[in-house]
């Protein structure tokens, strides 16, 4: 069904396939196929190659250097990219802060940051969560006090993905403690090389270095790095989170991973030296295929505006359902491979996160890290609360 629904995009798909066949470097393609996390250099290089074609920011308006495609066309593009084993791009500049800057930022911020995000030369991270403020984000306690020229920032962020790569952080800070929690939050753009910024790695159970703690001690941030208006940061952060949750559908990757699992099961049967290819597994794979097709249709209907539903509730539906499917698919991989899924040879670096036999690249690594999909960007329970309140008016 979804494929016929997208048939009008066939020429566009061919165009993407030709482009990727010509431009995607073999080493990058092989690393992605093997399940390794893209290196910083992979992300920088691939963003620059896409930018030359005008494709690094498919959803941004043309006036800001994007491709200006509809959400549906963008999804077709991303499905083709995943199928071609192109590495994922760093989302923090392109998907998250870029749209905030061109929607709410000053002209100076647009001129200064958007070109460097588009060509991959500048990396960003997201400074939202704090040790005691995750789901209850509005309770955050990092403070920013203005002396007229600068904000002086003090506090701690945690789980900051890719902070070790980042040149800049978009950061939620408290600029007013007198009223409601939400009403006293501002968004600052902080140079990660500023004195007083310390990044400390957290190694996750897949032995990768992806997340960090970030300490901010008397960090001076020029007042022109405030996004929009002071104490309006909550509004910008909600806009950004809706984008983050929609991107977390991970539909292209789930389609690719499930298709690959089918291929793997075929290979295992021919080789007959693997343990797990029984009827129960087949049934579960078939069920997951059906659920993924249903999810895909829901994503298309939402992005095409076919449902009359609050956009935040819609983003939460996509996020919660997409996270569950990602986790199921990675579990099925491990189940199918039995003991062959076990190898995990991490050396504690972000780049070394994928492994295993040639048949099972990255299976265990993916299984472990995908437990986090229902946590980051807001846990599933928080998504269900949003759906209940904003979607069902409960
Ligand atoms: C791999 C990874 C990458 C991340 N990257 C980033 C990043 O780049 N930047 C960033 O700012 N943050 C990042 N995060 C943090 C993430 O956003 C938080 O972990 C998440 O919001 C949950 O917050 P918490 O960990 O404090 O858990 P808590 O908020 O303490 O939640 C604990 C449990 O209680 C449940 N719970 C809490 N409140 C409610 C409620 N009202 N109703 C029902 N259940 C509730 C939650 O669902 C959860 O199960 C990342 C997290 C991970 C795991």
CSV table of C-alpha atoms and ligand atoms in Angstrom, one decimal:
chain,number,residue,atom,x,y,z
A,1,UNK,CA,0.0,0.0,0.0
A,2,UNK,CA,2.5,2.7,1.0
A,3,UNK,CA,4.7,2.0,-2.1
A,4,UNK,CA,1.8,2.5,-4.5
A,5,UNK,CA,0.8,5.6,-2.5
A,6,UNK,CA,4.2,7.0,-3.3
A,7,UNK,CA,4.4,5.9,-6.9
A,8,UNK,CA,4.3,9.6,-8.2
A,9,UNK,CA,7.7,10.0,-6.5
A,10,UNK,CA,9.4,7.2,-8.6
A,11,UNK,CA,11.4,9.6,-10.8
A,12,UNK,CA,12.6,11.4,-7.7
A,13,UNK,CA,13.6,8.1,-6.2
A,14,UNK,CA,15.6,7.3,-9.3
A,15,UNK,CA,17.3,10.7,-9.1
A,16,UNK,CA,18.3,10.0,-5.4
A,17,UNK,CA,19.6,6.5,-6.2
A,18,UNK,CA,21.8,7.9,-9.0
A,19,UNK,CA,23.1,10.6,-6.8
A,20,UNK,CA,24.0,8.2,-4.0
A,21,UNK,CA,25.6,5.7,-6.3
A,22,UNK,CA,27.9,8.4,-7.6
A,23,UNK,CA,28.6,10.4,-4.4
A,24,UNK,CA,28.4,8.2,-1.3
A,25,UNK,CA,32.0,7.2,-0.4
A,26,UNK,CA,32.4,3.4,-0.2
A,27,UNK,CA,34.1,3.5,3.3
A,28,UNK,CA,31.1,5.4,4.7
A,29,UNK,CA,28.6,3.1,3.1
A,30,UNK,CA,30.4,0.1,4.5
A,31,UNK,CA,30.6,1.5,8.0
A,32,UNK,CA,26.9,2.2,8.0
A,33,UNK,CA,26.1,-1.3,6.7
A,34,UNK,CA,28.1,-2.8,9.5
A,35,UNK,CA,26.1,-0.9,12.0
A,36,UNK,CA,28.8,1.5,13.2
A,37,UNK,CA,27.7,4.9,14.4
A,38,UNK,CA,28.8,7.6,11.9
A,39,UNK,CA,32.0,9.3,12.9
A,40,UNK,CA,32.1,13.1,13.2
A,41,UNK,CA,34.1,13.1,10.0
A,42,UNK,CA,31.4,11.0,8.2
A,43,UNK,CA,28.7,13.3,9.3
A,44,UNK,CA,30.7,16.4,8.3
A,45,UNK,CA,31.7,15.0,4.9
A,46,UNK,CA,28.3,13.6,4.0
A,47,UNK,CA,26.5,16.8,5.0
A,48,UNK,CA,29.0,18.8,2.8
A,49,UNK,CA,28.3,16.5,-0.1
A,50,UNK,CA,24.6,16.8,0.3
A,51,UNK,CA,24.9,20.5,0.7
A,52,UNK,CA,26.6,20.8,-2.7
A,53,UNK,CA,23.5,19.4,-4.2
A,54,UNK,CA,21.2,21.6,-2.0
A,55,UNK,CA,19.9,18.5,-0.1
A,56,UNK,CA,21.5,18.8,3.3
A,57,UNK,CA,18.3,20.4,4.8
A,58,UNK,CA,15.4,18.9,2.9
A,59,UNK,CA,12.7,20.5,5.1
A,60,UNK,CA,14.1,24.0,5.4
A,61,UNK,CA,12.6,26.7,3.2
A,62,UNK,CA,14.6,27.6,0.1
A,63,UNK,CA,15.2,31.2,1.3
A,64,UNK,CA,17.4,29.8,4.1
A,65,UNK,CA,19.2,27.3,1.9
A,66,UNK,CA,17.0,24.3,2.3
A,67,UNK,CA,15.4,22.2,-0.4
A,68,UNK,CA,11.9,23.4,0.6
A,69,UNK,CA,10.4,19.9,0.1
A,70,UNK,CA,7.0,18.8,1.5
A,71,UNK,CA,7.2,16.5,4.5
A,72,UNK,CA,6.1,13.6,2.3
A,73,UNK,CA,8.9,14.2,-0.3
A,74,UNK,CA,11.3,14.5,2.5
A,75,UNK,CA,10.2,11.1,3.9
A,76,UNK,CA,10.7,9.6,0.4
A,77,UNK,CA,14.2,11.1,0.4
A,78,UNK,CA,15.1,9.7,3.9
A,79,UNK,CA,13.8,6.2,3.0
A,80,UNK,CA,16.1,6.2,-0.1
A,81,UNK,CA,19.0,7.4,2.0
A,82,UNK,CA,18.5,4.7,4.6
A,83,UNK,CA,18.1,2.0,1.9
A,84,UNK,CA,21.4,3.1,0.3
A,85,UNK,CA,23.3,2.8,3.7
A,86,UNK,CA,24.0,6.6,3.8
A,87,UNK,CA,25.1,7.6,7.3
A,88,UNK,CA,22.7,9.5,9.5
A,89,UNK,CA,23.4,13.2,9.8
A,90,UNK,CA,23.8,15.0,13.2
A,91,UNK,CA,20.2,16.1,14.0
A,92,UNK,CA,21.0,18.9,16.4
A,93,UNK,CA,21.8,21.6,13.9
A,94,UNK,CA,19.8,20.5,10.8
A,95,UNK,CA,16.7,19.2,12.5
A,96,UNK,CA,16.5,21.0,15.8
A,97,UNK,CA,18.1,24.4,16.2
A,98,UNK,CA,18.2,25.4,12.5
A,99,UNK,CA,14.4,25.7,12.2
A,100,UNK,CA,14.2,27.5,15.6
A,101,UNK,CA,16.8,30.1,14.4
A,102,UNK,CA,15.1,30.8,11.1
A,103,UNK,CA,11.7,31.0,12.8
A,104,UNK,CA,12.5,32.9,16.0
A,105,UNK,CA,16.1,34.0,15.7
A,106,UNK,CA,17.6,37.5,14.9
A,107,UNK,CA,18.8,38.3,11.4
A,108,UNK,CA,22.4,38.2,12.8
A,109,UNK,CA,21.8,34.7,14.2
A,110,UNK,CA,20.4,33.6,10.8
A,111,UNK,CA,23.4,34.9,8.9
A,112,UNK,CA,25.9,33.6,11.4
A,113,UNK,CA,24.7,30.1,12.1
A,114,UNK,CA,22.5,28.8,9.3
A,115,UNK,CA,25.2,28.5,6.6
A,116,UNK,CA,27.6,26.6,8.9
A,117,UNK,CA,24.8,24.2,9.9
A,118,UNK,CA,23.9,23.6,6.2
A,119,UNK,CA,27.4,22.8,5.0
A,120,UNK,CA,28.3,20.6,8.0
A,121,UNK,CA,31.1,22.7,9.3
A,122,UNK,CA,29.5,23.5,12.7
A,123,UNK,CA,28.2,20.9,15.2
A,124,UNK,CA,25.6,21.5,17.8
A,125,UNK,CA,24.3,19.8,20.9
A,126,UNK,CA,21.1,20.2,23.0
A,127,UNK,CA,21.4,21.4,26.6
A,128,UNK,CA,17.9,20.7,28.0
A,129,UNK,CA,18.0,17.9,30.5
A,130,UNK,CA,19.5,18.3,34.0
A,131,UNK,CA,20.2,15.8,36.8
A,132,UNK,CA,16.8,16.5,38.4
A,133,UNK,CA,14.9,17.9,35.4
A,134,UNK,CA,14.2,15.4,32.6
A,135,UNK,CA,10.5,14.7,32.2
A,136,UNK,CA,9.7,17.7,34.3
A,137,UNK,CA,11.9,19.9,32.1
A,138,UNK,CA,10.4,23.2,33.2
A,139,UNK,CA,11.9,22.7,36.7
A,140,UNK,CA,15.4,23.2,35.3
A,141,UNK,CA,17.8,25.2,37.5
A,142,UNK,CA,20.7,26.3,35.4
A,143,UNK,CA,20.7,30.1,35.8
A,144,UNK,CA,21.6,32.9,33.5
A,145,UNK,CA,22.0,36.4,35.0
A,146,UNK,CA,22.5,39.4,32.7
A,147,UNK,CA,25.1,42.1,33.3
A,148,UNK,CA,23.9,44.0,30.3
A,149,UNK,CA,26.5,42.7,27.8
A,150,UNK,CA,26.6,39.0,28.9
A,151,UNK,CA,24.5,36.4,30.5
A,152,UNK,CA,26.6,34.6,33.2
A,153,UNK,CA,25.5,31.0,33.2
A,154,UNK,CA,25.9,28.5,36.0
A,155,UNK,CA,24.5,24.9,36.2
A,156,UNK,CA,24.8,21.4,34.9
A,157,UNK,CA,23.3,19.6,31.9
A,158,UNK,CA,23.2,15.8,31.5
A,159,UNK,CA,22.7,13.2,28.7
A,160,UNK,CA,24.0,15.8,26.3
A,161,UNK,CA,24.4,13.8,23.0
A,162,UNK,CA,27.4,14.7,20.8
A,163,UNK,CA,28.6,17.4,23.2
A,164,UNK,CA,32.1,16.1,22.6
A,165,UNK,CA,31.8,17.1,19.0
A,166,UNK,CA,29.8,20.3,19.4
A,167,UNK,CA,31.0,23.8,18.6
A,168,UNK,CA,27.8,25.3,20.0
A,169,UNK,CA,25.0,24.3,22.4
A,170,UNK,CA,21.4,25.5,22.4
A,171,UNK,CA,20.6,25.6,26.1
A,172,UNK,CA,17.6,26.2,28.2
A,173,UNK,CA,18.4,28.5,31.2
A,174,UNK,CA,16.4,30.1,34.0
A,175,UNK,CA,16.3,33.9,33.7
A,176,UNK,CA,13.4,34.5,36.1
A,177,UNK,CA,12.4,32.5,39.2
A,178,UNK,CA,9.5,34.8,40.3
A,179,UNK,CA,6.6,33.4,38.4
A,180,UNK,CA,5.6,30.0,36.8
A,181,UNK,CA,8.5,27.6,36.0
A,182,UNK,CA,7.7,27.8,32.3
A,183,UNK,CA,7.6,31.6,32.2
A,184,UNK,CA,11.1,32.1,33.5
A,185,UNK,CA,13.0,30.0,30.9
A,186,UNK,CA,15.1,31.4,28.0
A,187,UNK,CA,17.1,29.8,25.2
A,188,UNK,CA,20.8,30.7,24.8
A,189,UNK,CA,23.3,29.7,22.1
A,190,UNK,CA,26.5,28.9,23.9
A,191,UNK,CA,29.9,28.6,22.4
A,192,UNK,CA,31.3,25.2,23.7
A,193,UNK,CA,34.8,26.7,23.7
A,194,UNK,CA,33.9,29.4,26.2
A,195,UNK,CA,35.8,29.4,29.5
A,196,UNK,CA,33.8,27.5,32.2
A,197,UNK,CA,32.4,24.8,29.9
A,198,UNK,CA,33.5,21.3,30.9
A,199,UNK,CA,32.3,18.1,29.0
A,200,UNK,CA,32.6,14.8,30.8
A,201,UNK,CA,31.7,11.5,28.9
A,202,UNK,CA,29.1,9.0,29.9
A,203,UNK,CA,29.7,5.5,28.4
A,204,UNK,CA,26.4,3.7,27.6
A,205,UNK,CA,25.8,0.0,27.9
A,206,UNK,CA,26.7,-0.6,24.3
A,207,UNK,CA,30.1,0.8,25.2
A,208,UNK,CA,29.7,3.9,23.1
A,209,UNK,CA,30.5,7.5,23.9
A,210,UNK,CA,27.4,9.3,22.7
A,211,UNK,CA,26.2,11.2,25.8
A,212,UNK,CA,27.9,13.5,28.2
A,213,UNK,CA,27.6,15.7,31.3
A,214,UNK,CA,28.2,19.4,30.6
A,215,UNK,CA,29.2,21.7,33.5
A,216,UNK,CA,28.7,25.4,33.1
A,217,UNK,CA,30.6,27.6,35.6
A,218,UNK,CA,30.4,31.4,35.2
A,219,UNK,CA,30.2,31.0,31.4
A,220,UNK,CA,29.8,34.4,29.8
A,221,UNK,CA,27.4,34.4,26.9
A,222,UNK,CA,26.9,37.5,24.8
A,223,UNK,CA,23.4,38.9,25.1
A,224,UNK,CA,23.0,38.7,21.3
A,225,UNK,CA,23.1,34.9,21.7
A,226,UNK,CA,19.6,35.0,23.3
A,227,UNK,CA,17.0,33.4,20.9
A,228,UNK,CA,13.9,35.5,20.5
A,229,UNK,CA,12.8,37.1,23.7
A,230,UNK,CA,13.9,36.6,27.3
A,231,UNK,CA,11.6,34.3,29.3
A,232,UNK,CA,10.0,32.9,26.1
A,233,UNK,CA,12.3,29.9,25.8
A,234,UNK,CA,9.6,27.4,26.7
A,235,UNK,CA,7.7,28.3,23.6
A,236,UNK,CA,10.7,27.8,21.4
A,237,UNK,CA,11.6,24.6,23.2
A,238,UNK,CA,8.2,23.1,22.6
A,239,UNK,CA,8.4,24.0,18.8
A,240,UNK,CA,11.8,22.2,18.8
A,241,UNK,CA,10.6,19.1,20.7
A,242,UNK,CA,7.7,18.6,18.3
A,243,UNK,CA,10.3,18.5,15.4
A,244,UNK,CA,12.5,16.1,17.4
A,245,UNK,CA,9.6,13.8,18.1
A,246,UNK,CA,8.4,13.7,14.5
A,247,UNK,CA,12.0,12.8,13.4
A,248,UNK,CA,12.0,10.1,16.0
A,249,UNK,CA,9.6,8.1,14.0
A,250,UNK,CA,12.7,6.4,12.6
A,251,UNK,CA,10.5,5.1,9.9
A,252,UNK,CA,13.2,4.8,7.2
A,253,UNK,CA,15.6,3.0,9.4
A,254,UNK,CA,12.9,0.6,10.7
A,255,UNK,CA,11.8,-0.3,7.2
A,256,UNK,CA,15.4,-1.0,6.2
A,257,UNK,CA,16.2,-3.0,9.3
A,258,UNK,CA,13.1,-5.2,9.0
A,259,UNK,CA,13.7,-5.8,5.3
A,260,UNK,CA,17.3,-6.8,6.1
A,261,UNK,CA,16.0,-9.1,8.9
A,262,UNK,CA,13.8,-10.9,6.3
A,263,UNK,CA,16.9,-11.3,4.0
A,264,UNK,CA,18.9,-12.6,7.0
A,265,UNK,CA,16.3,-15.2,7.8
A,266,UNK,CA,16.4,-16.4,4.2
A,267,UNK,CA,20.2,-16.7,4.4
A,268,UNK,CA,20.1,-18.5,7.7
A,269,UNK,CA,17.7,-21.1,6.4
A,270,UNK,CA,20.0,-21.8,3.4
A,271,UNK,CA,23.1,-22.0,5.7
A,272,UNK,CA,21.1,-23.9,8.4
A,273,UNK,CA,23.8,-23.3,11.1
A,274,UNK,CA,21.8,-20.9,13.2
A,275,UNK,CA,19.6,-21.9,16.0
A,276,UNK,CA,16.6,-19.6,15.9
A,277,UNK,CA,14.3,-19.8,12.9
A,278,UNK,CA,11.2,-21.2,14.2
A,279,UNK,CA,7.5,-20.5,13.6
A,280,UNK,CA,7.2,-18.3,16.6
A,281,UNK,CA,9.9,-16.0,15.3
A,282,UNK,CA,8.3,-16.0,11.8
A,283,UNK,CA,5.0,-15.0,13.3
A,284,UNK,CA,6.5,-12.2,15.3
A,285,UNK,CA,8.3,-10.9,12.2
A,286,UNK,CA,5.1,-11.0,10.3
A,287,UNK,CA,3.2,-9.1,13.1
A,288,UNK,CA,6.0,-6.5,13.2
A,289,UNK,CA,5.8,-6.1,9.4
A,290,UNK,CA,2.0,-5.4,9.7
A,291,UNK,CA,2.5,-3.0,12.6
A,292,UNK,CA,5.2,-1.2,10.7
A,293,UNK,CA,3.0,-0.8,7.6
A,294,UNK,CA,0.2,0.6,9.8
A,295,UNK,CA,2.7,3.0,11.5
A,296,UNK,CA,3.9,4.1,8.0
A,297,UNK,CA,0.4,4.9,6.9
A,298,UNK,CA,-0.2,6.8,10.1
A,299,UNK,CA,3.0,8.8,9.6
A,300,UNK,CA,2.0,9.7,6.0
A,301,UNK,CA,-1.5,10.6,7.0
A,302,UNK,CA,-0.2,12.9,9.8
A,303,UNK,CA,2.4,14.6,7.6
A,304,UNK,CA,-0.2,15.1,4.9
A,305,UNK,CA,-2.6,16.7,7.4
A,306,UNK,CA,-5.2,14.0,6.9
A,307,UNK,CA,-6.1,14.0,10.6
A,308,UNK,CA,-7.5,16.9,12.5
A,309,UNK,CA,-5.3,16.6,15.5
A,310,UNK,CA,-3.2,18.8,17.7
A,311,UNK,CA,0.4,18.8,16.1
A,312,UNK,CA,2.1,18.1,19.5
A,313,UNK,CA,-0.2,15.1,20.1
A,314,UNK,CA,0.5,13.9,16.5
A,315,UNK,CA,4.3,14.2,17.1
A,316,UNK,CA,3.9,12.2,20.3
A,317,UNK,CA,1.9,9.5,18.5
A,318,UNK,CA,4.6,9.2,15.9
A,319,UNK,CA,7.4,9.2,18.5
A,320,UNK,CA,5.9,6.6,20.9
A,321,UNK,CA,4.9,4.2,18.2
A,322,UNK,CA,8.1,4.6,16.2
A,323,UNK,CA,10.2,4.0,19.4
A,324,UNK,CA,8.3,0.7,20.2
A,325,UNK,CA,8.8,-0.6,16.6
A,326,UNK,CA,12.6,0.2,16.7
A,327,UNK,CA,12.9,-1.7,19.9
A,328,UNK,CA,10.9,-4.7,18.6
A,329,UNK,CA,12.9,-4.9,15.4
A,330,UNK,CA,16.3,-4.8,17.2
A,331,UNK,CA,15.0,-7.5,19.6
A,332,UNK,CA,14.0,-9.7,16.7
A,333,UNK,CA,17.5,-9.4,15.2
A,334,UNK,CA,19.0,-10.6,18.4
A,335,UNK,CA,16.5,-13.4,18.7
A,336,UNK,CA,17.1,-14.6,15.2
A,337,UNK,CA,20.9,-14.7,15.6
A,338,UNK,CA,20.8,-16.4,19.0
A,339,UNK,CA,24.4,-16.7,20.4
A,340,UNK,CA,25.8,-15.2,17.2
A,341,UNK,CA,24.3,-11.9,18.3
A,342,UNK,CA,26.5,-11.7,21.4
A,343,UNK,CA,29.7,-10.2,20.1
A,344,UNK,CA,30.1,-6.6,21.2
A,345,UNK,CA,33.6,-5.3,20.9
A,346,UNK,CA,33.4,-1.7,22.1
A,347,UNK,CA,36.4,0.3,23.0
A,348,UNK,CA,34.5,3.1,24.6
A,349,UNK,CA,34.5,5.5,21.7
A,350,UNK,CA,31.4,6.7,19.9
A,351,UNK,CA,32.9,5.6,16.6
A,352,UNK,CA,33.4,2.0,17.7
A,353,UNK,CA,29.8,1.2,18.4
A,354,UNK,CA,29.0,-1.5,15.8
A,355,UNK,CA,30.2,-5.1,15.6
A,356,UNK,CA,29.5,-8.7,15.2
A,357,UNK,CA,29.7,-11.2,12.4
A,358,UNK,CA,29.3,-10.1,8.9
A,359,UNK,CA,25.8,-11.5,8.9
A,360,UNK,CA,24.9,-9.6,12.1
A,361,UNK,CA,26.6,-6.3,12.0
A,362,UNK,CA,25.8,-4.2,15.0
A,363,UNK,CA,22.9,-6.4,16.1
A,364,UNK,CA,23.7,-6.3,19.9
A,365,UNK,CA,24.9,-2.7,19.8
A,366,UNK,CA,21.6,-1.6,18.2
A,367,UNK,CA,19.6,-3.7,20.6
A,368,UNK,CA,21.2,-2.1,23.6
A,369,UNK,CA,21.2,1.5,22.4
A,370,UNK,CA,17.6,1.4,21.1
A,371,UNK,CA,16.4,0.9,24.7
A,372,UNK,CA,17.1,4.7,24.9
A,373,UNK,CA,14.7,5.5,22.0
A,374,UNK,CA,11.7,5.5,24.3
A,375,UNK,CA,13.6,7.8,26.8
A,376,UNK,CA,15.2,10.6,24.8
A,377,UNK,CA,13.2,13.4,23.3
A,378,UNK,CA,10.7,12.7,26.2
A,379,UNK,CA,9.8,9.2,27.5
A,380,UNK,CA,6.9,7.2,26.2
A,381,UNK,CA,4.9,7.9,29.4
A,382,UNK,CA,5.3,11.6,28.7
A,383,UNK,CA,4.1,11.1,25.1
A,384,UNK,CA,1.0,9.2,26.3
A,385,UNK,CA,0.3,12.1,28.7
A,386,UNK,CA,0.5,14.6,25.8
A,387,UNK,CA,-1.7,12.4,23.6
A,388,UNK,CA,-4.3,12.2,26.4
A,389,UNK,CA,-4.3,15.9,27.1
A,390,UNK,CA,-3.7,17.6,23.8
A,391,UNK,CA,-5.1,14.9,21.4
A,392,UNK,CA,-8.0,13.5,23.4
A,393,UNK,CA,-8.7,16.5,25.8
A,394,UNK,CA,-8.8,14.1,28.8
B,1,LIG,C1,20.7,8.2,24.8
B,1,LIG,C2,20.1,9.4,25.4
B,1,LIG,C3,20.3,10.6,24.7
B,1,LIG,C4,19.8,11.8,25.2
B,1,LIG,N1,20.2,13.0,24.6
B,1,LIG,C5,19.8,14.2,25.2
B,1,LIG,C6,20.3,15.4,24.7
B,1,LIG,O1,21.0,15.5,23.7
B,1,LIG,N2,19.9,16.6,25.3
B,1,LIG,C7,19.1,16.6,26.4
B,1,LIG,O2,18.8,17.7,26.9
B,1,LIG,N3,18.6,15.4,26.9
B,1,LIG,C8,19.0,14.2,26.3
B,1,LIG,N4,18.6,13.0,26.9
B,1,LIG,C9,17.8,13.1,28.1
B,1,LIG,C10,16.3,12.7,28.0
B,1,LIG,O3,15.6,13.7,27.3
B,1,LIG,C11,15.8,12.4,29.4
B,1,LIG,O4,16.4,11.2,29.8
B,1,LIG,C12,14.3,12.2,29.4
B,1,LIG,O5,13.6,13.4,29.1
B,1,LIG,C13,13.8,11.5,30.7
B,1,LIG,O6,14.2,12.3,31.8
B,1,LIG,P1,15.0,11.6,33.0
B,1,LIG,O7,16.0,10.7,32.5
B,1,LIG,O8,15.3,12.6,34.0
B,1,LIG,O9,13.9,10.6,33.7
B,1,LIG,P2,12.7,11.0,34.7
B,1,LIG,O10,12.0,12.2,34.2
B,1,LIG,O11,13.3,11.0,36.1
B,1,LIG,O12,11.7,9.8,34.5
B,1,LIG,C14,11.9,8.5,35.2
B,1,LIG,C15,10.7,7.6,34.9
B,1,LIG,O13,9.5,8.3,35.4
B,1,LIG,C16,8.5,8.4,34.4
B,1,LIG,N5,7.7,9.6,34.5
B,1,LIG,C17,8.3,10.9,34.8
B,1,LIG,N6,7.3,11.8,34.9
B,1,LIG,C18,6.1,11.2,34.6
B,1,LIG,C19,4.7,11.6,34.5
B,1,LIG,N7,4.4,12.8,34.7
B,1,LIG,N8,3.8,10.6,34.1
B,1,LIG,C20,4.2,9.3,33.9
B,1,LIG,N9,5.5,8.9,34.1
B,1,LIG,C21,6.4,9.8,34.4
B,1,LIG,C22,9.3,8.4,33.1
B,1,LIG,O14,8.5,8.0,32.0
B,1,LIG,C23,10.4,7.5,33.4
B,1,LIG,O15,10.0,6.1,33.1
B,1,LIG,C24,19.0,11.8,26.4
B,1,LIG,C25,18.7,10.6,27.0
B,1,LIG,C26,19.2,9.4,26.5
B,1,LIG,C27,18.9,8.1,27.2
